[in-house]
XYZ file of C-alpha atoms in Angstrom:
711
model
C -47.424 -11.809 55.437
C -45.456 -14.738 54.151
C -46.859 -18.230 53.581
C -45.494 -19.693 56.860
C -47.219 -17.046 58.942
C -50.451 -17.539 57.005
C -50.236 -21.271 57.625
C -49.642 -20.769 61.388
C -52.669 -18.493 61.700
C -54.902 -21.032 59.992
C -53.707 -23.799 62.306
C -54.402 -21.658 65.420
C -57.967 -20.936 64.274
C -58.662 -24.624 63.650
C -57.439 -25.565 67.120
C -59.657 -22.948 68.755
C -62.707 -24.119 66.748
C -62.167 -27.789 67.683
C -61.624 -26.982 71.353
C -64.719 -24.803 71.391
C -66.831 -27.600 69.831
C -65.495 -30.107 72.374
C -66.258 -27.655 75.182
C -69.806 -27.115 73.814
C -70.554 -30.813 73.660
C -69.211 -31.380 77.174
C -71.141 -28.346 78.485
C -74.438 -29.579 77.118
C -74.019 -33.218 78.142
C -72.551 -32.759 81.605
C -74.861 -29.943 82.707
C -77.967 -31.909 81.747
C -76.747 -35.034 83.541
C -75.901 -33.082 86.683
C -79.272 -31.294 86.701
C -81.219 -34.553 86.275
C -79.240 -36.003 89.174
C -80.497 -33.292 91.536
C -84.066 -32.732 90.319
C -86.782 -33.851 88.018
C -88.751 -30.639 88.189
C -89.543 -29.714 84.558
C -89.876 -25.997 85.286
C -86.579 -25.904 87.050
C -84.967 -27.941 84.269
C -86.422 -25.636 81.573
C -85.249 -22.528 83.384
C -81.808 -24.007 83.942
C -81.457 -24.878 80.247
C -82.493 -21.315 79.351
C -79.786 -19.866 81.595
C -77.350 -22.433 80.288
C -78.074 -21.365 76.667
C -77.689 -17.676 77.571
C -74.343 -18.404 79.229
C -73.226 -20.404 76.172
C -74.232 -17.574 73.826
C -72.382 -15.050 75.981
C -69.256 -17.251 76.039
C -69.564 -17.813 72.290
C -69.810 -14.039 71.644
C -66.823 -13.334 73.871
C -64.752 -15.972 72.138
C -65.879 -14.778 68.666
C -65.036 -11.177 69.624
C -61.612 -12.155 70.808
C -60.992 -14.142 67.625
C -62.186 -11.321 65.373
C -60.079 -8.832 67.315
C -57.039 -11.079 66.964
C -57.491 -11.547 63.234
C -58.230 -7.878 62.587
C -55.043 -6.948 64.364
C -53.136 -9.526 62.355
C -54.618 -8.149 59.120
C -53.798 -4.594 60.141
C -50.265 -5.582 60.949
C -49.950 -7.341 57.557
C -51.316 -4.305 55.746
C -48.881 -2.060 57.557
C -46.048 -4.374 56.644
C -47.248 -4.508 53.036
C -47.371 -0.728 52.934
C -43.823 -0.528 54.234
C -42.624 -3.006 51.633
C -44.501 -1.166 48.931
C -42.896 2.103 50.001
C -39.489 0.519 50.039
C -40.078 -0.947 46.587
C -41.366 2.348 45.222
C -38.368 4.121 46.742
C -36.000 1.629 45.121
C -37.772 1.839 41.766
C -37.846 5.636 41.931
C -34.131 5.875 42.626
C -32.948 3.228 40.180
C -30.938 4.480 37.161
C -33.582 3.846 34.580
C -37.327 3.689 34.036
C -39.499 0.927 35.496
C -43.012 0.566 34.100
C -46.154 -1.599 34.198
C -48.545 -1.953 31.298
C -52.040 -3.298 31.948
C -53.689 -5.541 29.390
C -57.458 -5.273 29.477
C -59.798 -6.544 26.775
C -56.870 -6.811 24.340
C -55.835 -3.191 24.871
C -52.572 -2.038 26.417
C -52.396 0.923 28.742
C -49.740 2.470 30.956
C -50.549 1.517 34.546
C -47.519 2.761 36.421
C -44.118 4.326 35.715
C -41.243 5.077 38.077
C -39.959 8.493 39.107
C -36.776 7.817 37.105
C -38.556 9.086 34.009
C -37.844 12.685 35.069
C -34.146 12.122 35.586
C -33.751 10.103 32.399
C -36.043 12.003 30.019
C -36.677 15.299 31.788
C -40.475 14.795 31.732
C -42.825 14.718 34.713
C -44.694 11.464 35.208
C -47.973 13.114 34.297
C -46.549 14.221 30.907
C -45.733 10.672 29.839
C -48.548 8.776 31.549
C -50.281 8.065 28.233
C -49.328 4.894 26.392
C -49.976 6.725 23.097
C -47.193 9.181 23.942
C -44.707 6.331 24.097
C -45.939 4.766 20.872
C -45.623 8.131 19.122
C -42.116 9.014 20.363
C -40.327 5.680 20.372
C -38.013 5.036 17.374
C -37.677 1.320 16.981
C -35.934 -0.464 14.117
C -38.443 -3.319 14.069
C -41.558 -1.227 14.705
C -43.751 -1.293 17.842
C -46.186 -3.835 16.496
C -43.432 -6.346 15.698
C -41.830 -5.689 19.099
C -45.079 -6.566 20.957
C -45.696 -9.601 18.762
C -42.241 -10.908 19.602
C -42.813 -10.124 23.313
C -46.113 -12.047 23.479
C -44.600 -14.918 21.505
C -41.449 -15.318 23.627
C -42.737 -14.028 26.941
C -39.790 -11.704 27.418
C -37.498 -9.680 25.132
C -34.519 -7.354 25.137
C -34.529 -4.633 22.513
C -33.072 -1.206 21.752
C -34.698 1.993 20.564
C -34.199 5.751 20.375
C -36.193 8.313 22.406
C -35.842 12.087 22.545
C -35.459 13.852 25.877
C -37.487 16.933 26.694
C -34.438 19.084 25.781
C -34.412 17.490 22.284
C -31.360 15.283 22.769
C -31.696 11.882 21.143
C -30.960 9.032 23.574
C -30.440 5.331 23.037
C -32.217 2.873 25.387
C -31.988 -0.790 26.230
C -35.437 -2.200 27.090
C -36.078 -5.469 28.933
C -39.759 -6.494 29.184
C -41.700 -9.526 30.483
C -45.319 -10.642 30.191
C -47.191 -11.552 33.432
C -49.880 -14.178 32.809
C -52.758 -15.652 34.747
C -52.988 -19.303 35.733
C -54.840 -20.055 32.516
C -52.065 -18.367 30.463
C -53.932 -15.142 29.737
C -51.664 -12.016 29.547
C -52.453 -9.687 32.416
C -49.714 -7.089 32.306
C -46.258 -6.236 31.021
C -43.463 -5.218 33.353
C -40.275 -3.729 32.036
C -37.140 -1.738 32.654
C -35.513 0.829 30.360
C -31.826 1.826 30.697
C -30.195 4.831 29.037
C -27.144 3.421 27.215
C -26.426 6.486 25.073
C -22.885 6.879 26.429
C -22.275 3.166 26.081
C -23.601 3.324 22.517
C -21.279 6.253 21.738
C -18.338 4.339 23.190
C -19.342 1.291 21.176
C -19.581 3.387 17.979
C -16.221 5.005 18.727
C -14.694 1.617 19.414
C -16.184 0.252 16.192
C -14.864 3.269 14.275
C -11.470 2.940 15.932
C -11.421 -0.755 15.151
C -12.368 0.014 11.553
C -9.612 2.610 11.282
C -7.096 0.244 12.809
C -8.200 -2.489 10.437
C -7.919 -0.071 7.490
C -4.445 0.992 8.641
C -3.353 -2.611 8.982
C -4.766 -3.491 5.559
C -3.198 -0.390 3.983
C 0.208 -1.226 5.439
C 2.734 -2.522 2.897
C 4.147 -4.695 5.664
C 2.545 -7.953 6.741
C 1.185 -7.604 10.292
C 0.303 -10.840 12.073
C -0.862 -11.472 15.639
C -0.252 -14.821 17.338
C -1.609 -16.093 20.645
C 0.549 -17.921 23.173
C 0.031 -21.209 21.343
C 1.169 -19.804 17.998
C -2.362 -19.605 16.586
C -3.026 -16.736 14.148
C -5.525 -14.202 15.518
C -5.057 -11.428 12.936
C -3.745 -11.409 9.362
C -3.746 -8.290 7.141
C -3.930 -7.920 3.360
C -0.181 -7.467 2.963
C 0.324 -10.867 4.615
C -1.996 -12.396 2.013
C -0.190 -10.565 -0.806
C 3.267 -11.606 0.386
C 2.584 -15.207 1.411
C -0.523 -16.209 -0.573
C -2.659 -17.454 2.332
C -5.995 -15.661 2.839
C -7.437 -14.754 6.248
C -9.803 -17.700 6.039
C -6.838 -20.018 5.435
C -4.950 -19.052 8.597
C -7.234 -17.480 11.244
C -7.610 -19.810 14.206
C -4.826 -22.067 12.935
C -1.136 -22.451 13.693
C 1.101 -19.903 11.992
C 2.051 -21.486 8.630
C 5.306 -19.508 8.391
C 7.113 -21.031 11.355
C 5.837 -24.599 11.223
C 8.413 -25.853 8.789
C 10.989 -28.611 8.781
C 13.868 -26.104 8.622
C 15.748 -25.733 11.906
C 15.979 -21.964 11.472
C 12.204 -21.567 11.300
C 11.616 -23.994 14.161
C 13.874 -21.913 16.421
C 12.104 -18.736 15.272
C 8.769 -20.281 16.257
C 10.065 -21.015 19.755
C 11.326 -17.449 20.139
C 7.940 -16.040 19.108
C 6.034 -18.292 21.508
C 8.194 -17.163 24.431
C 7.450 -13.502 23.685
C 11.009 -12.569 22.728
C 11.477 -9.203 21.021
C 13.017 -9.530 17.553
C 14.279 -6.692 15.363
C 14.969 -6.818 11.592
C 15.678 -10.535 11.357
C 16.374 -11.546 7.746
C 15.453 -15.002 6.508
C 13.638 -16.932 3.804
C 10.206 -18.390 4.533
C 7.850 -20.511 2.421
C 4.831 -19.153 0.549
C 1.562 -20.991 -0.010
C 2.634 -22.022 -3.535
C 5.863 -23.568 -2.223
C 8.189 -20.795 -3.375
C 10.300 -18.797 -0.932
C 10.289 -15.103 -0.123
C 13.026 -13.022 1.512
C 11.686 -11.145 4.526
C 12.739 -8.847 7.343
C 10.901 -9.883 10.523
C 10.347 -7.925 13.727
C 8.282 -9.093 16.708
C 7.099 -7.590 20.005
C 5.233 -9.259 22.910
C 1.794 -8.053 24.080
C 1.474 -8.465 27.863
C -1.394 -8.055 30.319
C -1.457 -6.001 33.515
C -0.063 -8.991 35.394
C 2.961 -9.023 33.115
C 2.036 -12.347 31.528
C 2.304 -12.861 27.776
C -1.051 -12.492 26.019
C -0.028 -12.420 22.346
C 2.825 -11.592 19.960
C 2.684 -8.948 17.217
C 4.807 -9.814 14.172
C 5.692 -7.301 11.429
C 7.148 -8.638 8.185
C 8.554 -6.697 5.209
C 9.068 -8.331 1.813
C 12.704 -7.595 0.935
C 12.950 -9.930 -2.065
C 13.389 -7.010 -4.460
C 15.780 -5.337 -2.022
C 17.912 -8.493 -1.862
C 17.975 -8.639 -5.661
C 19.002 -4.983 -5.857
C 21.734 -5.555 -3.266
C 23.007 -8.473 -5.303
C 22.925 -6.376 -8.469
C 24.688 -3.524 -6.704
C 27.426 -5.850 -5.500
C 27.706 -7.239 -9.011
C 27.809 -3.735 -10.521
C 30.441 -2.601 -8.026
C 32.510 -5.692 -8.752
C 32.155 -5.142 -12.493
C 33.032 -1.458 -12.090
C 36.174 -2.322 -10.124
C 37.195 -4.900 -12.709
C 36.359 -2.373 -15.428
C 38.679 0.202 -13.912
C 41.397 -2.410 -13.673
C 40.740 -3.450 -17.267
C 40.980 0.154 -18.438
C 44.356 0.605 -16.760
C 45.669 -2.688 -18.121
C 44.429 -1.770 -21.595
C 46.610 1.362 -21.582
C 49.735 -0.668 -20.839
C 48.754 -3.247 -23.457
C 48.206 -0.547 -26.044
C 51.699 0.840 -25.561
C 53.215 -2.639 -25.875
C 51.095 -3.567 -28.888
C 51.881 -0.219 -30.586
C 55.604 -0.955 -30.355
C 55.210 -4.598 -31.471
C 52.974 -3.750 -34.444
C 55.051 -0.776 -35.494
C 58.435 -2.491 -35.460
C 56.943 -5.590 -37.117
C 55.626 -3.399 -39.945
C 59.036 -1.718 -40.345
C 60.730 -5.117 -40.560
C 58.103 -6.265 -43.042
C 58.951 -3.358 -45.346
C 62.713 -4.065 -45.180
C 62.723 -7.850 -45.677
C 61.900 -7.647 -49.340
C 61.297 -11.069 -50.913
C 62.331 -13.198 -47.947
C 58.962 -14.898 -47.833
C 59.673 -17.187 -44.877
C 60.614 -14.337 -42.562
C 57.777 -12.177 -43.888
C 55.323 -14.944 -42.974
C 56.678 -14.935 -39.441
C 56.236 -11.162 -39.268
C 52.694 -11.386 -40.563
C 51.928 -13.840 -37.755
C 53.342 -11.306 -35.288
C 51.275 -8.503 -36.857
C 48.093 -10.616 -36.915
C 48.646 -11.680 -33.317
C 49.158 -8.047 -32.373
C 45.885 -7.141 -34.058
C 44.141 -9.903 -32.104
C 45.711 -8.534 -28.939
C 44.419 -5.102 -29.975
C 40.898 -6.528 -30.344
C 41.230 -8.134 -26.910
C 42.173 -4.740 -25.497
C 39.178 -3.166 -27.188
C 37.059 -5.866 -25.571
C 38.413 -4.894 -22.177
C 37.601 -1.244 -22.846
C 34.137 -2.080 -24.109
C 33.488 -4.104 -20.957
C 34.608 -1.152 -18.853
C 32.346 1.096 -21.022
C 35.322 3.204 -22.092
C 35.672 2.175 -25.692
C 34.600 4.754 -28.259
C 31.171 3.780 -29.589
C 29.960 5.033 -32.985
C 26.241 5.010 -32.279
C 23.630 6.027 -34.832
C 19.928 5.520 -35.464
C 19.431 2.162 -37.152
C 16.802 -0.494 -37.698
C 17.726 -3.363 -35.396
C 16.053 -5.870 -37.736
C 18.446 -4.926 -40.575
C 21.495 -5.264 -38.311
C 20.395 -8.703 -37.115
C 19.547 -9.820 -40.651
C 22.978 -8.768 -41.947
C 24.762 -10.464 -39.015
C 23.004 -13.809 -39.583
C 24.891 -14.372 -42.863
C 28.172 -14.112 -40.988
C 26.884 -16.301 -38.101
C 26.029 -19.118 -40.518
C 29.687 -19.434 -41.512
C 30.804 -19.052 -37.895
C 28.777 -21.808 -36.192
C 28.855 -24.447 -38.963
C 26.372 -26.389 -41.019
C 25.250 -28.779 -38.269
C 23.504 -25.946 -36.396
C 20.252 -24.593 -37.847
C 19.535 -20.890 -37.471
C 15.884 -19.908 -37.282
C 15.163 -16.231 -37.746
C 11.946 -14.675 -36.460
C 11.988 -10.900 -36.884
C 9.065 -8.687 -35.944
C 7.272 -6.827 -38.712
C 7.559 -3.597 -36.756
C 10.450 -1.221 -37.392
C 12.783 -1.313 -34.402
C 14.668 1.986 -34.430
C 17.456 2.188 -31.854
C 20.493 4.346 -31.247
C 23.302 1.804 -31.475
C 26.700 0.883 -32.857
C 25.976 -1.749 -35.504
C 29.477 -3.223 -35.194
C 28.998 -3.737 -31.461
C 25.540 -5.270 -31.962
C 27.121 -7.704 -34.429
C 29.768 -8.434 -31.799
C 26.965 -9.293 -29.331
C 25.465 -11.784 -31.783
C 28.883 -13.274 -32.537
C 29.498 -13.917 -28.843
C 26.041 -15.457 -28.420
C 26.618 -17.659 -31.456
C 30.092 -18.747 -30.301
C 28.732 -19.822 -26.912
C 25.827 -21.636 -28.578
C 28.221 -23.486 -30.901
C 30.353 -24.637 -27.972
C 27.226 -25.723 -26.050
C 25.997 -27.851 -29.009
C 28.996 -29.884 -30.216
C 26.633 -32.384 -31.827
C 24.532 -29.728 -33.583
C 21.250 -28.135 -32.671
C 18.982 -25.198 -33.280
C 19.594 -21.498 -32.713
C 16.570 -19.211 -32.716
C 17.003 -15.458 -33.106
C 13.977 -13.227 -32.774
C 13.345 -9.541 -32.362
C 10.365 -7.954 -30.689
C 9.176 -4.984 -28.682
C 9.322 -5.393 -24.918
C 7.757 -3.028 -22.415
C 9.213 -2.597 -18.954
C 6.624 -1.483 -16.420
C 6.736 -1.389 -12.636
C 5.690 -5.024 -12.365
C 8.467 -6.106 -14.775
C 11.059 -4.128 -12.806
C 9.852 -5.599 -9.485
C 9.923 -9.180 -10.757
C 13.223 -8.931 -12.674
C 15.073 -6.533 -10.396
C 16.327 -4.260 -13.194
C 15.153 -1.851 -15.878
C 13.598 1.548 -16.414
C 10.002 2.135 -17.396
C 9.622 2.364 -21.165
C 9.614 0.430 -24.435
C 12.614 -1.568 -25.600
C 13.706 -3.365 -28.751
C 14.912 -6.813 -27.758
C 17.002 -9.543 -29.354
C 16.116 -12.993 -28.006
C 18.853 -15.549 -28.755
C 18.006 -19.162 -27.828
C 19.884 -22.421 -28.261
C 19.138 -26.083 -27.593
C 22.472 -26.708 -25.906
C 23.514 -28.114 -22.553
C 22.293 -25.126 -20.554
C 23.793 -24.088 -17.223
C 23.033 -24.292 -13.534
C 22.181 -21.329 -11.287
C 25.742 -20.917 -9.989
C 27.154 -20.537 -13.503
C 24.239 -18.372 -14.636
C 24.925 -15.871 -11.849
C 28.588 -15.489 -12.882
C 28.178 -15.708 -16.652
C 28.842 -11.985 -17.294
C 31.889 -11.731 -15.035
C 35.123 -11.016 -16.955
C 37.581 -13.899 -17.192
C 34.966 -16.368 -15.936
C 34.694 -19.320 -18.304
C 33.605 -22.951 -18.186
C 35.701 -23.840 -21.236
C 38.943 -25.775 -21.141
C 42.171 -23.808 -20.627
C 43.258 -22.110 -23.836
C 39.786 -22.300 -25.421
C 38.213 -19.209 -23.928
C 39.260 -15.850 -22.506
C 36.159 -15.326 -20.381
C 35.650 -11.888 -21.961
C 32.948 -12.721 -24.518
C 29.850 -12.215 -22.370
C 31.599 -9.568 -20.267
C 31.989 -7.670 -23.559
C 28.245 -8.135 -24.218
C 27.499 -6.797 -20.725
C 29.661 -3.737 -21.391
C 27.967 -3.088 -24.749
C 24.554 -3.263 -23.080
C 25.611 -0.663 -20.511
C 27.138 1.577 -23.196
C 23.784 1.572 -24.983
C 21.751 2.183 -21.779
C 20.310 -1.276 -22.264
C 20.114 -4.532 -20.335
C 21.134 -8.145 -20.739
C 19.556 -11.178 -19.087
C 19.857 -14.937 -19.386
C 17.479 -17.825 -18.671
C 18.867 -21.341 -18.523
C 18.508 -24.751 -16.922
C 20.770 -27.782 -17.237
C 19.741 -29.839 -20.251
C 17.213 -27.251 -21.465
C 19.407 -24.832 -23.392
C 19.933 -21.118 -22.812
C 18.123 -17.945 -23.812
C 19.821 -14.540 -23.838
C 17.706 -11.390 -24.026
C 19.422 -8.156 -25.088
C 17.379 -4.968 -24.523
C 17.956 -1.608 -26.270
C 15.864 1.545 -25.648
C 13.348 1.900 -28.484
C 13.220 5.201 -30.393
C 9.614 5.937 -31.304
C 10.315 9.148 -33.238
C 13.549 8.987 -35.217
C 14.800 8.516 -38.758
C 17.226 5.812 -39.717
C 20.687 7.139 -40.511
C 22.640 5.762 -43.443
C 26.374 5.417 -43.067
C 28.683 5.454 -46.047
C 31.848 3.493 -45.457
C 34.879 4.883 -47.251
C 38.054 2.863 -47.085
C 40.955 5.064 -46.109
C 44.306 4.245 -47.703
C 47.452 5.796 -46.433
C 49.979 6.681 -49.132
C 53.673 7.042 -48.614
C 54.712 10.400 -47.214
C 57.958 12.240 -47.863
C 58.033 14.492 -44.854
C 60.026 17.646 -44.352
C 60.537 19.584 -41.156
C 61.016 18.982 -37.483
C 58.606 17.035 -35.236
C 58.529 17.145 -31.420
C 57.538 13.705 -30.093
C 56.636 13.663 -26.357
C 56.037 10.100 -25.086
C 57.055 8.617 -21.729
C 57.062 5.009 -23.029
C 60.534 4.516 -24.566
C 59.714 1.718 -27.100
C 56.748 3.662 -28.464
C 58.761 6.909 -28.608
C 61.630 5.198 -30.421
C 59.164 3.574 -32.862
C 57.523 6.889 -33.750
C 60.936 8.502 -34.140
C 62.090 5.702 -36.473
C 58.901 5.855 -38.604
C 59.067 9.640 -38.952
C 62.792 9.717 -39.696
C 62.339 7.063 -42.379
C 59.686 9.299 -43.916
C 62.091 12.257 -43.985
C 61.254 14.129 -40.799
C 63.696 15.297 -38.162
C 62.587 14.226 -34.707
C 63.142 15.838 -31.289
C 62.345 13.496 -28.406
C 60.851 14.457 -25.015
C 60.380 11.918 -22.207
C 57.755 13.815 -20.147
C 55.643 16.970 -20.095
C 58.221 19.343 -18.666
C 60.898 18.009 -21.022
C 58.527 18.672 -23.951
C 58.068 22.334 -22.950
C 61.825 22.700 -22.442
C 62.613 21.177 -25.866
C 59.981 23.268 -27.629
C 61.282 26.461 -25.995
C 64.761 25.572 -27.196
C 63.761 24.654 -30.786
C 60.525 26.623 -31.188
C 61.587 28.244 -34.484
C 62.395 24.868 -36.078
C 59.456 22.680 -34.910
C 56.656 22.287 -37.481
C 54.211 20.145 -35.432
C 54.055 17.965 -32.337
C 52.934 14.455 -31.405
C 51.981 14.456 -27.705
C 50.940 11.624 -25.434
C 47.820 12.618 -23.460
C 48.973 11.183 -20.132
C 52.605 11.858 -19.226
C 54.566 12.380 -16.016
C 54.963 15.915 -14.647
C 52.579 17.559 -17.167
C 49.747 16.162 -19.271
C 49.706 16.522 -23.031
C 46.915 19.077 -22.774
C 48.889 21.259 -20.311
C 51.956 21.012 -22.540
C 49.904 22.089 -25.565
C 48.341 25.053 -23.731
C 51.746 26.386 -22.585
C 53.332 25.901 -26.009
C 50.384 27.750 -27.599
C 51.433 30.797 -25.576
C 54.853 30.612 -27.228
C 53.590 29.824 -30.767
C 49.790 29.959 -31.302
C 50.115 28.531 -34.824
C 51.765 25.270 -33.894
C 49.779 22.085 -34.700
C 49.608 18.902 -32.620
C 48.430 15.307 -32.757
C 47.480 13.668 -29.468
C 47.824 9.944 -28.863
C 46.697 7.734 -25.983
C 46.203 4.169 -24.934
C 43.820 5.213 -22.128
C 40.054 4.941 -22.412
C 38.085 7.938 -23.569
C 36.696 8.867 -20.122
C 40.228 9.190 -18.752
C 41.244 11.245 -21.793
C 38.328 13.569 -21.084
C 39.383 13.902 -17.468
C 42.788 15.066 -18.741
C 41.171 17.851 -20.717
C 41.376 16.563 -24.316
C 37.722 17.137 -25.240
C 37.938 19.538 -28.182
C 36.585 17.865 -31.332
C 39.042 19.855 -33.500
C 42.049 18.298 -31.777
C 43.441 15.334 -33.720
C 43.540 12.178 -31.614
C 44.976 8.781 -32.539
C 44.242 5.820 -30.285
C 46.901 3.219 -29.466
C 47.705 0.726 -30.790
C 48.186 2.069 -34.329
C 50.190 1.163 -37.420
C 52.661 3.594 -39.099
C 50.290 4.202 -42.022
C 47.531 5.215 -39.581
C 49.897 7.799 -38.082
C 50.703 9.172 -41.527
C 46.988 9.380 -42.340
C 46.442 11.418 -39.166
C 49.338 13.740 -40.184
C 47.654 14.252 -43.580
C 44.390 15.153 -41.818
C 46.273 17.591 -39.585
C 47.650 19.634 -42.482
C 44.713 19.203 -44.859
C 42.497 20.818 -42.236
């Protein structure tokens, strides 16, 4: 019965009581007045009052009976209704997915008062098996402990907690418990009501989700690519370790803030930011973006939108790869390809130069021998010869740049080579430039051509002299440098290992980045016309490559320049001593017939003239087939041959092989103005074969003839 019904019943009872009292008073007063009006007989009055009282009692009993009957029926109806509600409640509690319970608190002790039928479905136990509060205390596994749980419950009045409980079949289940304390009006705890829900599956899903999230986080952090997530406002919501490594900002620096990469004054980055915020897909976009320290990094950026079920943009996933090293390698590859192409061109040009210089030097020497005491003309010829030698050195520089010049490498101590070269450099750069030498105490054994190393230092010194017209300081030091993976990544070149290095520094004008990038290109020079060939540092570059080494330069305008020349360090080797023996060609009075096969007419005529002056008879051949034809015709008369390596129709090697079939005892000298790698490709690789490189002087040819027959 609700409160309104209870209130209505009380009001009805009060009305009946008041009406009955009014009726009683009226009954007593009116009946007595009426009786006294008709009679004064005391006996009759007494008898009438007796009957009146009996009637009143009878009426009172009837009314009381009716009231009691009414209220008893109302109570019965309320009890029936209460029973129905209780049944409904018990039915609901018994069929709810979980366990409902009531704990009674009496005299400070807690006991299980009631538990729902759900206990069987959830735990597999009958109600009677778990009706003891001690059973629950014994089987519950709670992180905080039961005592602390109850203390917290009584303190707060209600709690939510989790615990483990084993089912009857032994399976361990995870429960969420919500409990509340019911108190009396004076605040005394009367009972505890609660509800337990089996969340084992939810717990498993939560654990799986946590594990999956952990794996995903580990994958993202293990990724070498920066992976960044942005919301629709451009705020960073995820930032992996690679992003920190590449850009310098930590997670704490960027999470919940605008993406620092795209909020830049550059128009390119501003447009990129707009594209990302609109959810546009981007694939392999290359650009430079700022790092935390203000430097820039080359990146390849890809982006993909993350959309909800309604198709609206929720976030943008951005993947970024650091391609700084890749860009450097591409630049180096382009540079190497350009240098290789120029090297091939230089090698071909060198061959033509060598033929021309051979003829110029040879005829100039012949004229020199015939002029006698005509000193004025002889001086002119010496200028021609000296200029030809300088042209020959220029050609050798071209071949060295193209890595095709013959290199006489041996094991040497780099410190000794540098120390010996410094004496020459002092005379070269002048007295107004101070040379400071700082050589390591360690022995730097390398496999190198000492003459070429000296040439490297000469070129460095020449550039330093030109950069310091008013004088300055040159510092030359040697040390051991180690190239590891970090060095290679930061510099963009090298192989892992130890290197002996020459560090050549000057206090000159320095150079800007544009010049520094082109400094090793052949024919590139910043000097005035006629004051530089542009081959000096290109020659140094070629020498470095010939020695499997590296060359680098550091410079800024107004701060001088520093060149670092690296050579692979030999840890286990013995220094080789070289004895230099000056070869002097003596006059030769030749006898016999020589076959000279050379396609370049001036060179062929020169050799013929030199040999005929020495007493030989010469048979000329203008190409390979002509040489075989002439030898076949004069095979019995020919004593030896001079063959150009590269000729039309047949190479010198092919000519020699076919002639050997006719006369196996015939001897030959090969000559060439081509680089060694081209000579090898033509088949002249036998160490026993005599080879003379163009350009050469007549006495050098005679010396080679002496070697041919002395062997």
